[in-house]
Amino acid sequence: MKVILPDQSVRLMEDGPGTVGALLHEIGANPLEVIVSRNGKLVPEQAAIGGDDEIRIVRIAHGG
Amino acid sequence: MTRSGSSGSRTGDRIVEPRAARGESPACACCGEPAVVYQPVTRLHLCGTHLVRDVEERVLATIQETGQIYPGDRIAVGLSGGKDSTALLVILSRLLPTWPGASLVAITVDEGIAGYRADTMRAAESLTERLGVEHRIVSFRELIGNDLDTLLTGRETQACTICGILRKKALADAARAAGATAIATGHNLDDEAQSVLMNAFRGDLPRLVRTTGTGTSTAFLPRIKPLMAIPEKEIASYLFVQDLFSVLPECPYTKYALRAEIRTLLSDYECHHPGTMQHLIESKRTIERYCAGTPVMEPLHRCRECGDPCSGDLCQVCRFRRSLGK
Protein backbone atom coordinates (compact mmCIF):
# COMPACT_ATOMS: atom_id res chain seq x y z
CA MET A 1 0.00 0.00 0.00
CA LYS A 2 1.27 3.46 -0.95
CA VAL A 3 0.50 6.28 1.46
CA ILE A 4 0.99 9.91 0.39
CA LEU A 5 1.28 12.07 3.49
CA PRO A 6 0.15 15.71 3.82
CA ASP A 7 3.73 16.94 3.24
CA GLN A 8 3.73 14.97 -0.07
CA SER A 9 6.23 12.42 1.24
CA VAL A 10 5.45 8.81 0.35
CA ARG A 11 5.42 5.83 2.68
CA LEU A 12 5.15 2.27 1.40
CA MET A 13 3.44 -0.08 3.86
CA GLU A 14 3.36 -3.85 3.46
CA ASP A 15 0.96 -4.65 6.28
CA GLY A 16 -1.49 -1.80 6.43
CA PRO A 17 -3.29 -0.84 9.62
CA GLY A 18 -6.64 -2.03 8.21
CA THR A 19 -8.73 1.13 8.19
CA VAL A 20 -8.28 4.80 7.37
CA GLY A 21 -8.90 5.68 11.02
CA ALA A 22 -6.19 3.30 12.22
CA LEU A 23 -3.75 4.72 9.66
CA LEU A 24 -4.45 8.28 10.82
CA HIS A 25 -3.95 7.21 14.42
CA GLU A 26 -0.68 5.55 13.49
CA ILE A 27 0.72 8.69 11.84
CA GLY A 28 -0.70 10.98 14.54
CA ALA A 29 -3.17 12.86 12.34
CA ASN A 30 -6.48 14.15 13.70
CA PRO A 31 -9.27 12.84 11.41
CA LEU A 32 -11.01 16.23 11.64
CA GLU A 33 -8.02 18.03 10.13
CA VAL A 34 -7.55 15.88 7.04
CA ILE A 35 -9.47 14.26 4.22
CA VAL A 36 -8.40 10.90 2.84
CA SER A 37 -8.80 9.41 -0.61
CA ARG A 38 -8.35 5.77 -1.59
CA ASN A 39 -7.42 5.36 -5.24
CA GLY A 40 -8.73 8.88 -5.93
CA LYS A 41 -12.10 8.44 -4.15
CA LEU A 42 -12.88 10.12 -0.86
CA VAL A 43 -13.38 7.64 1.99
CA PRO A 44 -14.45 7.90 5.66
CA GLU A 45 -12.33 6.80 8.63
CA GLN A 46 -14.09 3.42 8.79
CA ALA A 47 -13.14 2.43 5.21
CA ALA A 48 -10.90 -0.60 4.80
CA ILE A 49 -7.50 -0.10 3.18
CA GLY A 50 -4.65 -2.38 2.15
CA GLY A 51 -3.20 -4.34 -0.79
CA ASP A 52 -2.34 -2.12 -3.75
CA ASP A 53 -4.36 0.86 -2.53
CA GLU A 54 -2.98 4.35 -3.01
CA ILE A 55 -3.96 6.42 0.01
CA ARG A 56 -3.63 10.18 -0.08
CA ILE A 57 -3.95 12.23 3.10
CA VAL A 58 -4.61 15.95 2.62
CA ARG A 59 -4.52 18.51 5.41
CA ILE A 60 -7.52 20.85 5.26
CA ALA A 61 -6.95 23.36 8.08
CA HIS A 62 -5.38 26.56 6.80
CA GLY A 63 -5.25 30.25 7.55
CA GLY A 64 -4.85 32.28 10.71
CA MET B 1 -33.38 15.29 2.82
CA THR B 2 -33.79 17.09 6.13
CA ARG B 3 -32.21 16.68 9.55
CA SER B 4 -33.79 16.67 12.90
CA GLY B 5 -31.48 17.98 15.60
CA SER B 6 -28.45 15.86 16.20
CA SER B 7 -30.25 12.57 16.69
CA GLY B 8 -29.40 11.48 13.20
CA SER B 9 -32.96 10.87 12.13
CA ARG B 10 -33.82 11.99 8.62
CA THR B 11 -36.98 12.42 6.67
CA GLY B 12 -37.45 12.61 2.93
CA ASP B 13 -34.98 9.86 2.10
CA ARG B 14 -35.32 6.39 3.49
CA ILE B 15 -32.59 5.62 5.99
CA VAL B 16 -30.76 2.45 5.06
CA GLU B 17 -29.11 0.36 7.78
CA PRO B 18 -25.30 0.26 7.42
CA ARG B 19 -23.99 -2.74 5.55
CA ALA B 20 -20.81 -3.83 3.84
CA ALA B 21 -20.51 -1.83 0.64
CA ARG B 22 -18.55 -2.18 -2.57
CA GLY B 23 -14.87 -1.40 -2.15
CA GLU B 24 -15.06 -2.15 1.56
CA SER B 25 -16.45 1.24 2.52
CA PRO B 26 -19.35 1.80 4.88
CA ALA B 27 -22.67 2.44 3.14
CA CYS B 28 -24.51 5.76 2.80
CA ALA B 29 -27.34 5.98 5.37
CA CYS B 30 -29.66 7.32 2.67
CA CYS B 31 -29.03 5.16 -0.41
CA GLY B 32 -26.55 2.38 0.40
CA GLU B 33 -23.87 3.63 -2.01
CA PRO B 34 -20.27 3.76 -0.73
CA ALA B 35 -19.94 6.53 1.84
CA VAL B 36 -17.40 9.35 1.49
CA VAL B 37 -17.86 10.90 4.90
CA TYR B 38 -18.85 10.05 8.46
CA GLN B 39 -20.69 12.58 10.59
CA PRO B 40 -19.73 11.78 14.20
CA VAL B 41 -22.52 13.86 15.76
CA THR B 42 -25.35 12.20 13.83
CA ARG B 43 -23.39 8.94 13.52
CA LEU B 44 -24.33 8.73 9.85
CA HIS B 45 -22.33 7.84 6.77
CA LEU B 46 -23.16 9.72 3.56
CA CYS B 47 -22.22 9.23 -0.09
CA GLY B 48 -21.09 12.15 -2.23
CA THR B 49 -24.54 12.89 -3.64
CA HIS B 50 -26.19 12.96 -0.23
CA LEU B 51 -23.35 14.91 1.36
CA VAL B 52 -23.75 17.68 -1.25
CA ARG B 53 -27.51 17.73 -0.73
CA ASP B 54 -27.17 17.68 3.07
CA VAL B 55 -24.64 20.55 3.16
CA GLU B 56 -26.69 22.75 0.82
CA GLU B 57 -29.89 22.06 2.80
CA ARG B 58 -28.21 22.96 6.09
CA VAL B 59 -26.81 26.18 4.63
CA LEU B 60 -30.26 27.16 3.33
CA ALA B 61 -31.77 26.35 6.75
CA THR B 62 -29.16 28.53 8.50
CA ILE B 63 -29.84 31.44 6.13
CA GLN B 64 -33.60 31.16 6.58
CA GLU B 65 -33.60 30.58 10.34
CA THR B 66 -31.33 33.55 10.99
CA GLY B 67 -32.78 35.88 8.33
CA GLN B 68 -29.50 36.34 6.51
CA ILE B 69 -30.73 36.90 2.93
CA TYR B 70 -33.92 38.43 1.51
CA PRO B 71 -35.28 38.92 -2.03
CA GLY B 72 -33.52 41.78 -3.82
CA ASP B 73 -30.40 41.60 -1.62
CA ARG B 74 -26.99 42.12 -3.19
CA ILE B 75 -24.58 39.88 -1.33
CA ALA B 76 -20.87 40.64 -1.35
CA VAL B 77 -19.05 37.34 -0.89
CA GLY B 78 -15.56 37.59 0.60
CA LEU B 79 -13.67 35.26 -1.73
CA SER B 80 -10.12 34.45 -0.69
CA GLY B 81 -9.97 31.52 -3.10
CA GLY B 82 -9.50 29.05 -0.23
CA LYS B 83 -11.85 26.15 0.40
CA ASP B 84 -14.40 27.86 2.68
CA SER B 85 -15.06 30.89 0.51
CA THR B 86 -15.05 28.70 -2.59
CA ALA B 87 -17.74 26.47 -1.08
CA LEU B 88 -19.69 29.55 0.04
CA LEU B 89 -19.76 31.07 -3.45
CA VAL B 90 -20.68 27.75 -5.07
CA ILE B 91 -23.51 27.15 -2.61
CA LEU B 92 -24.88 30.70 -2.73
CA SER B 93 -24.84 30.72 -6.54
CA ARG B 94 -26.91 27.51 -6.48
CA LEU B 95 -29.33 28.78 -3.83
CA LEU B 96 -29.69 32.27 -5.32
CA PRO B 97 -33.00 31.58 -7.14
CA THR B 98 -34.54 31.11 -3.64
CA TRP B 99 -34.50 34.91 -3.28
CA PRO B 100 -35.98 36.65 -6.35
CA GLY B 101 -33.95 39.66 -7.45
CA ALA B 102 -30.98 38.78 -5.25
CA SER B 103 -27.48 39.00 -6.75
CA LEU B 104 -23.88 38.16 -5.85
CA VAL B 105 -20.60 40.00 -6.18
CA ALA B 106 -17.36 38.30 -5.15
CA ILE B 107 -14.67 40.42 -3.52
CA THR B 108 -11.08 39.25 -3.17
CA VAL B 109 -8.66 41.12 -0.93
CA ASP B 110 -5.04 40.89 -2.07
CA GLU B 111 -3.10 41.36 1.15
CA GLY B 112 0.26 41.11 -0.58
CA ILE B 113 1.74 37.91 0.86
CA ALA B 114 4.59 36.58 -1.27
CA GLY B 115 4.45 32.89 -2.16
CA TYR B 116 0.89 32.50 -0.91
CA ARG B 117 -1.59 34.84 -2.48
CA ALA B 118 -0.90 34.26 -6.18
CA ASP B 119 -2.33 30.70 -6.21
CA THR B 120 -5.48 31.60 -4.29
CA MET B 121 -6.04 34.71 -6.45
CA ARG B 122 -5.89 32.54 -9.57
CA ALA B 123 -8.33 30.07 -7.98
CA ALA B 124 -10.73 32.93 -7.16
CA GLU B 125 -10.58 34.32 -10.70
CA SER B 126 -11.14 30.91 -12.26
CA LEU B 127 -14.12 30.16 -9.97
CA THR B 128 -15.95 33.44 -10.57
CA GLU B 129 -15.45 33.06 -14.30
CA ARG B 130 -16.89 29.54 -14.19
CA LEU B 131 -19.88 30.61 -12.07
CA GLY B 132 -20.47 33.85 -13.99
CA VAL B 133 -20.26 35.95 -10.81
CA GLU B 134 -18.98 39.54 -10.87
CA HIS B 135 -15.52 39.67 -9.28
CA ARG B 136 -13.78 42.67 -7.74
CA ILE B 137 -10.22 42.66 -6.41
CA VAL B 138 -8.96 45.17 -3.85
CA SER B 139 -5.55 45.32 -2.18
CA PHE B 140 -3.85 46.43 1.01
CA ARG B 141 -1.61 48.55 -1.21
CA GLU B 142 -4.68 50.56 -2.33
CA LEU B 143 -6.05 50.71 1.23
CA ILE B 144 -2.95 51.63 3.20
CA GLY B 145 -0.16 52.09 0.69
CA ASN B 146 1.82 48.89 1.20
CA ASP B 147 1.61 45.12 1.02
CA LEU B 148 1.26 43.04 4.19
CA ASP B 149 4.78 41.62 4.02
CA THR B 150 6.21 45.16 4.18
CA LEU B 151 3.73 46.36 6.81
CA LEU B 152 4.69 43.48 9.10
CA THR B 153 8.43 44.06 9.11
CA GLY B 154 9.47 43.81 12.76
CA ARG B 155 5.98 42.94 13.95
CA GLU B 156 5.41 39.52 12.42
CA THR B 157 3.88 38.13 15.62
CA GLN B 158 0.96 40.54 15.15
CA ALA B 159 0.36 39.32 11.60
CA CYS B 160 -3.13 37.86 12.00
CA THR B 161 -4.43 40.77 14.08
CA ILE B 162 -3.17 43.42 11.64
CA CYS B 163 -4.21 41.43 8.58
CA GLY B 164 -7.68 40.82 10.06
CA ILE B 165 -8.25 44.52 10.79
CA LEU B 166 -7.16 45.64 7.32
CA ARG B 167 -8.94 42.84 5.48
CA LYS B 168 -12.21 43.61 7.24
CA LYS B 169 -11.93 47.28 6.28
CA ALA B 170 -10.96 46.52 2.66
CA LEU B 171 -13.85 44.09 2.31
CA ALA B 172 -16.39 46.49 3.86
CA ASP B 173 -15.29 49.40 1.66
CA ALA B 174 -15.39 47.25 -1.49
CA ALA B 175 -18.80 45.84 -0.56
CA ARG B 176 -20.22 49.34 -0.08
CA ALA B 177 -18.71 50.46 -3.39
CA ALA B 178 -20.35 47.46 -5.08
CA GLY B 179 -23.77 48.43 -3.68
CA ALA B 180 -23.99 45.38 -1.43
CA THR B 181 -26.66 45.01 1.23
CA ALA B 182 -24.71 42.38 3.18
CA ILE B 183 -21.27 40.78 3.37
CA ALA B 184 -21.08 36.98 3.40
CA THR B 185 -17.97 35.26 4.74
CA GLY B 186 -16.97 31.60 4.70
CA HIS B 187 -16.64 31.11 8.46
CA ASN B 188 -17.52 27.52 9.28
CA LEU B 189 -18.51 25.74 12.50
CA ASP B 190 -14.87 25.15 13.49
CA ASP B 191 -14.00 28.85 12.98
CA GLU B 192 -16.97 29.97 15.04
CA ALA B 193 -16.25 27.56 17.89
CA GLN B 194 -12.57 28.61 17.88
CA SER B 195 -13.62 32.26 18.17
CA VAL B 196 -15.86 31.52 21.14
CA LEU B 197 -13.04 29.71 22.92
CA MET B 198 -10.44 32.37 22.07
CA ASN B 199 -12.64 35.14 23.44
CA ALA B 200 -13.41 33.09 26.55
CA PHE B 201 -9.68 32.42 27.13
CA ARG B 202 -8.95 36.14 26.74
CA GLY B 203 -11.81 37.02 29.10
CA ASP B 204 -13.18 39.27 26.35
CA LEU B 205 -16.92 39.16 27.01
CA PRO B 206 -17.77 42.21 24.83
CA ARG B 207 -16.15 40.56 21.82
CA LEU B 208 -17.77 37.26 22.67
CA VAL B 209 -21.28 38.71 22.45
CA ARG B 210 -20.66 41.32 19.74
CA THR B 211 -22.49 40.59 16.53
CA THR B 212 -22.70 42.46 13.25
CA GLY B 213 -24.96 39.88 11.65
CA THR B 214 -28.65 40.59 11.55
CA GLY B 215 -28.94 43.24 14.25
CA THR B 216 -30.67 46.58 13.91
CA SER B 217 -27.53 48.74 13.82
CA THR B 218 -27.24 50.75 10.62
CA ALA B 219 -23.56 51.47 11.25
CA PHE B 220 -22.36 48.22 9.69
CA LEU B 221 -23.27 46.35 6.56
CA PRO B 222 -24.68 43.12 8.01
CA ARG B 223 -22.06 40.35 7.98
CA ILE B 224 -23.56 36.93 7.42
CA LYS B 225 -22.01 33.50 7.85
CA PRO B 226 -24.07 30.96 5.91
CA LEU B 227 -21.56 28.11 6.58
CA MET B 228 -21.51 28.58 10.35
CA ALA B 229 -23.25 25.24 11.00
CA ILE B 230 -21.03 23.18 8.70
CA PRO B 231 -17.87 21.49 10.04
CA GLU B 232 -14.66 22.30 8.18
CA LYS B 233 -14.13 18.68 7.19
CA GLU B 234 -17.54 18.48 5.54
CA ILE B 235 -16.80 21.64 3.54
CA ALA B 236 -13.56 20.14 2.23
CA SER B 237 -15.39 16.88 1.47
CA TYR B 238 -18.24 18.79 -0.26
CA LEU B 239 -15.67 20.35 -2.61
CA PHE B 240 -13.65 17.17 -3.10
CA VAL B 241 -16.57 15.07 -4.34
CA GLN B 242 -17.35 17.75 -6.94
CA ASP B 243 -13.74 18.10 -8.14
CA LEU B 244 -13.62 21.59 -6.67
CA PHE B 245 -11.01 20.95 -3.96
CA SER B 246 -7.52 22.29 -4.57
CA VAL B 247 -4.49 21.89 -2.37
CA LEU B 248 -3.33 25.45 -1.84
CA PRO B 249 -0.30 26.80 0.02
CA GLU B 250 -0.59 27.66 3.69
CA CYS B 251 -0.34 31.28 4.80
CA PRO B 252 3.26 31.79 6.05
CA TYR B 253 1.99 33.83 9.02
CA THR B 254 -0.26 31.05 10.39
CA LYS B 255 2.48 29.96 12.78
CA TYR B 256 2.09 33.21 14.72
CA ALA B 257 -1.66 32.83 15.24
CA LEU B 258 -3.22 32.05 18.61
CA ARG B 259 -6.01 30.52 16.55
CA ALA B 260 -3.67 27.77 15.37
CA GLU B 261 -3.18 26.60 18.96
CA ILE B 262 -6.90 26.84 19.71
CA ARG B 263 -7.69 24.92 16.53
CA THR B 264 -5.50 21.99 17.55
CA LEU B 265 -6.85 21.96 21.08
CA LEU B 266 -10.48 22.13 19.99
CA SER B 267 -10.28 19.64 17.16
CA ASP B 268 -8.60 17.12 19.49
CA TYR B 269 -11.46 17.62 21.92
CA GLU B 270 -14.12 17.42 19.20
CA CYS B 271 -12.54 14.21 17.93
CA HIS B 272 -12.95 12.56 21.35
CA HIS B 273 -16.22 14.29 22.28
CA PRO B 274 -18.27 14.92 19.11
CA GLY B 275 -20.62 17.88 19.48
CA THR B 276 -18.23 20.02 21.54
CA MET B 277 -18.00 22.74 18.88
CA GLN B 278 -21.77 22.96 18.54
CA HIS B 279 -22.10 23.17 22.33
CA LEU B 280 -19.69 26.13 22.39
CA ILE B 281 -21.82 27.96 19.82
CA GLU B 282 -24.96 27.24 21.85
CA SER B 283 -23.24 28.60 24.98
CA LYS B 284 -22.37 31.81 23.12
CA ARG B 285 -26.00 32.25 22.04
CA THR B 286 -27.19 31.77 25.62
CA ILE B 287 -24.70 34.38 26.87
CA GLU B 288 -25.81 36.75 24.08
CA ARG B 289 -29.41 36.46 25.21
CA TYR B 290 -28.48 37.22 28.84
CA CYS B 291 -26.30 40.17 27.77
CA ALA B 292 -28.77 41.82 25.39
CA GLY B 293 -29.25 45.45 26.44
CA THR B 294 -26.73 45.28 29.30
CA PRO B 295 -23.56 47.42 29.69
CA VAL B 296 -21.51 44.50 28.34
CA MET B 297 -22.67 45.56 24.89
CA GLU B 298 -20.35 48.52 24.28
CA PRO B 299 -21.96 51.59 22.67
CA LEU B 300 -20.85 52.40 19.13
CA HIS B 301 -18.89 55.56 18.40
CA ARG B 302 -17.60 57.03 15.16
CA CYS B 303 -13.88 57.19 14.44
CA ARG B 304 -12.82 60.84 14.64
CA GLU B 305 -10.51 60.42 11.66
CA CYS B 306 -12.42 58.30 9.13
CA GLY B 307 -15.96 58.21 10.54
CA ASP B 308 -16.17 54.42 10.59
CA PRO B 309 -18.06 52.78 13.47
CA CYS B 310 -15.80 51.77 16.36
CA SER B 311 -15.79 51.30 20.13
CA GLY B 312 -13.40 54.15 21.03
CA ASP B 313 -12.19 57.49 19.61
CA LEU B 314 -10.20 55.93 16.79
CA CYS B 315 -10.96 52.85 14.75
CA GLN B 316 -8.36 50.08 14.63
CA VAL B 317 -7.33 50.91 11.05
CA CYS B 318 -6.64 54.57 11.89
CA ARG B 319 -4.78 53.50 15.02
CA PHE B 320 -2.62 51.22 12.88
CA ARG B 321 -2.12 53.99 10.31
CA ARG B 322 -0.85 56.24 13.11
CA SER B 323 1.54 53.57 14.31
CA LEU B 324 3.05 53.63 10.81
CA GLY B 325 3.47 57.39 11.08
CA LYS B 326 0.89 58.03 8.33
Coordinates of N, CA and C in Angstrom, one line a residue, chain B residues 79-87 89-90 106 108 116-131 133 135 137 239 243-249:
Chain B
L79 N -14.2 36.4 -1.0 CA -13.7 35.3 -1.7 C -12.1 35.3 -1.7
S80 N -11.6 34.5 -0.8 CA -10.1 34.4 -0.7 C -9.6 33.5 -1.8
G81 N -10.4 32.6 -2.2 CA -10.0 31.5 -3.1 C -9.7 30.2 -2.4
G82 N -9.7 30.3 -1.0 CA -9.5 29.0 -0.2 C -10.8 28.2 -0.2
K83 N -10.7 27.1 0.5 CA -11.9 26.2 0.4 C -13.2 26.7 0.9
D84 N -13.1 27.4 2.1 CA -14.4 27.9 2.7 C -15.1 28.9 1.8
S85 N -14.4 29.9 1.3 CA -15.1 30.9 0.5 C -15.4 30.3 -0.9
T86 N -14.7 29.4 -1.3 CA -15.0 28.7 -2.6 C -16.4 28.0 -2.4
A87 N -16.5 27.2 -1.3 CA -17.7 26.5 -1.1 C -18.9 27.5 -0.9
L89 N -19.3 30.5 -2.2 CA -19.8 31.1 -3.4 C -20.5 30.0 -4.3
V90 N -20.0 28.8 -4.3 CA -20.7 27.7 -5.1 C -22.1 27.5 -4.5
A106 N -18.5 38.9 -5.9 CA -17.4 38.3 -5.1 C -16.3 39.3 -5.0
T108 N -12.3 39.9 -3.6 CA -11.1 39.3 -3.2 C -10.1 40.4 -2.7
Y116 N 2.1 33.0 -1.4 CA 0.9 32.5 -0.9 C -0.3 33.0 -1.7
R117 N -0.4 34.3 -1.9 CA -1.6 34.8 -2.5 C -1.8 34.5 -4.0
A118 N -0.7 34.4 -4.7 CA -0.9 34.3 -6.2 C -1.8 33.1 -6.5
D119 N -1.6 31.9 -5.9 CA -2.3 30.7 -6.2 C -3.8 30.9 -5.9
T120 N -4.1 31.4 -4.7 CA -5.5 31.6 -4.3 C -6.2 32.7 -5.1
M121 N -5.5 33.7 -5.6 CA -6.0 34.7 -6.4 C -6.5 34.1 -7.8
R122 N -5.6 33.2 -8.3 CA -5.9 32.5 -9.6 C -7.1 31.6 -9.4
A123 N -7.2 31.0 -8.2 CA -8.3 30.1 -8.0 C -9.6 30.9 -7.9
A124 N -9.6 32.1 -7.3 CA -10.7 32.9 -7.2 C -11.2 33.4 -8.5
E125 N -10.2 33.8 -9.4 CA -10.6 34.3 -10.7 C -11.2 33.2 -11.5
S126 N -10.6 32.0 -11.5 CA -11.1 30.9 -12.3 C -12.6 30.5 -11.8
L127 N -12.8 30.5 -10.5 CA -14.1 30.2 -10.0 C -15.2 31.2 -10.4
T128 N -14.9 32.4 -10.2 CA -16.0 33.4 -10.6 C -16.3 33.4 -12.1
E129 N -15.2 33.1 -12.9 CA -15.4 33.1 -14.3 C -16.4 31.9 -14.6
R130 N -16.1 30.7 -14.0 CA -16.9 29.5 -14.2 C -18.3 29.7 -13.7
L131 N -18.5 30.4 -12.6 CA -19.9 30.6 -12.1 C -20.6 31.8 -12.7
V133 N -20.0 35.0 -11.9 CA -20.3 35.9 -10.8 C -19.3 37.1 -11.0
H135 N -16.7 39.8 -10.2 CA -15.5 39.7 -9.3 C -14.8 41.0 -9.2
I137 N -11.5 42.9 -7.2 CA -10.2 42.7 -6.4 C -9.7 44.0 -5.8
L239 N -16.4 19.9 -1.4 CA -15.7 20.4 -2.6 C -15.0 19.2 -3.3
D243 N -15.0 17.7 -7.4 CA -13.7 18.1 -8.1 C -13.5 19.6 -8.0
L244 N -13.8 20.2 -6.9 CA -13.6 21.6 -6.7 C -12.6 21.9 -5.6
F245 N -12.0 20.8 -5.1 CA -11.0 21.0 -4.0 C -9.6 21.1 -4.5
S246 N -8.9 22.1 -4.1 CA -7.5 22.3 -4.6 C -6.6 22.4 -3.3
V247 N -5.5 21.8 -3.5 CA -4.5 21.9 -2.4 C -3.7 23.2 -2.6
L248 N -3.9 24.1 -1.7 CA -3.3 25.5 -1.8 C -2.3 25.7 -0.8
P249 N -1.3 26.6 -1.0 CA -0.3 26.8 0.0 C -0.9 27.4 1.3

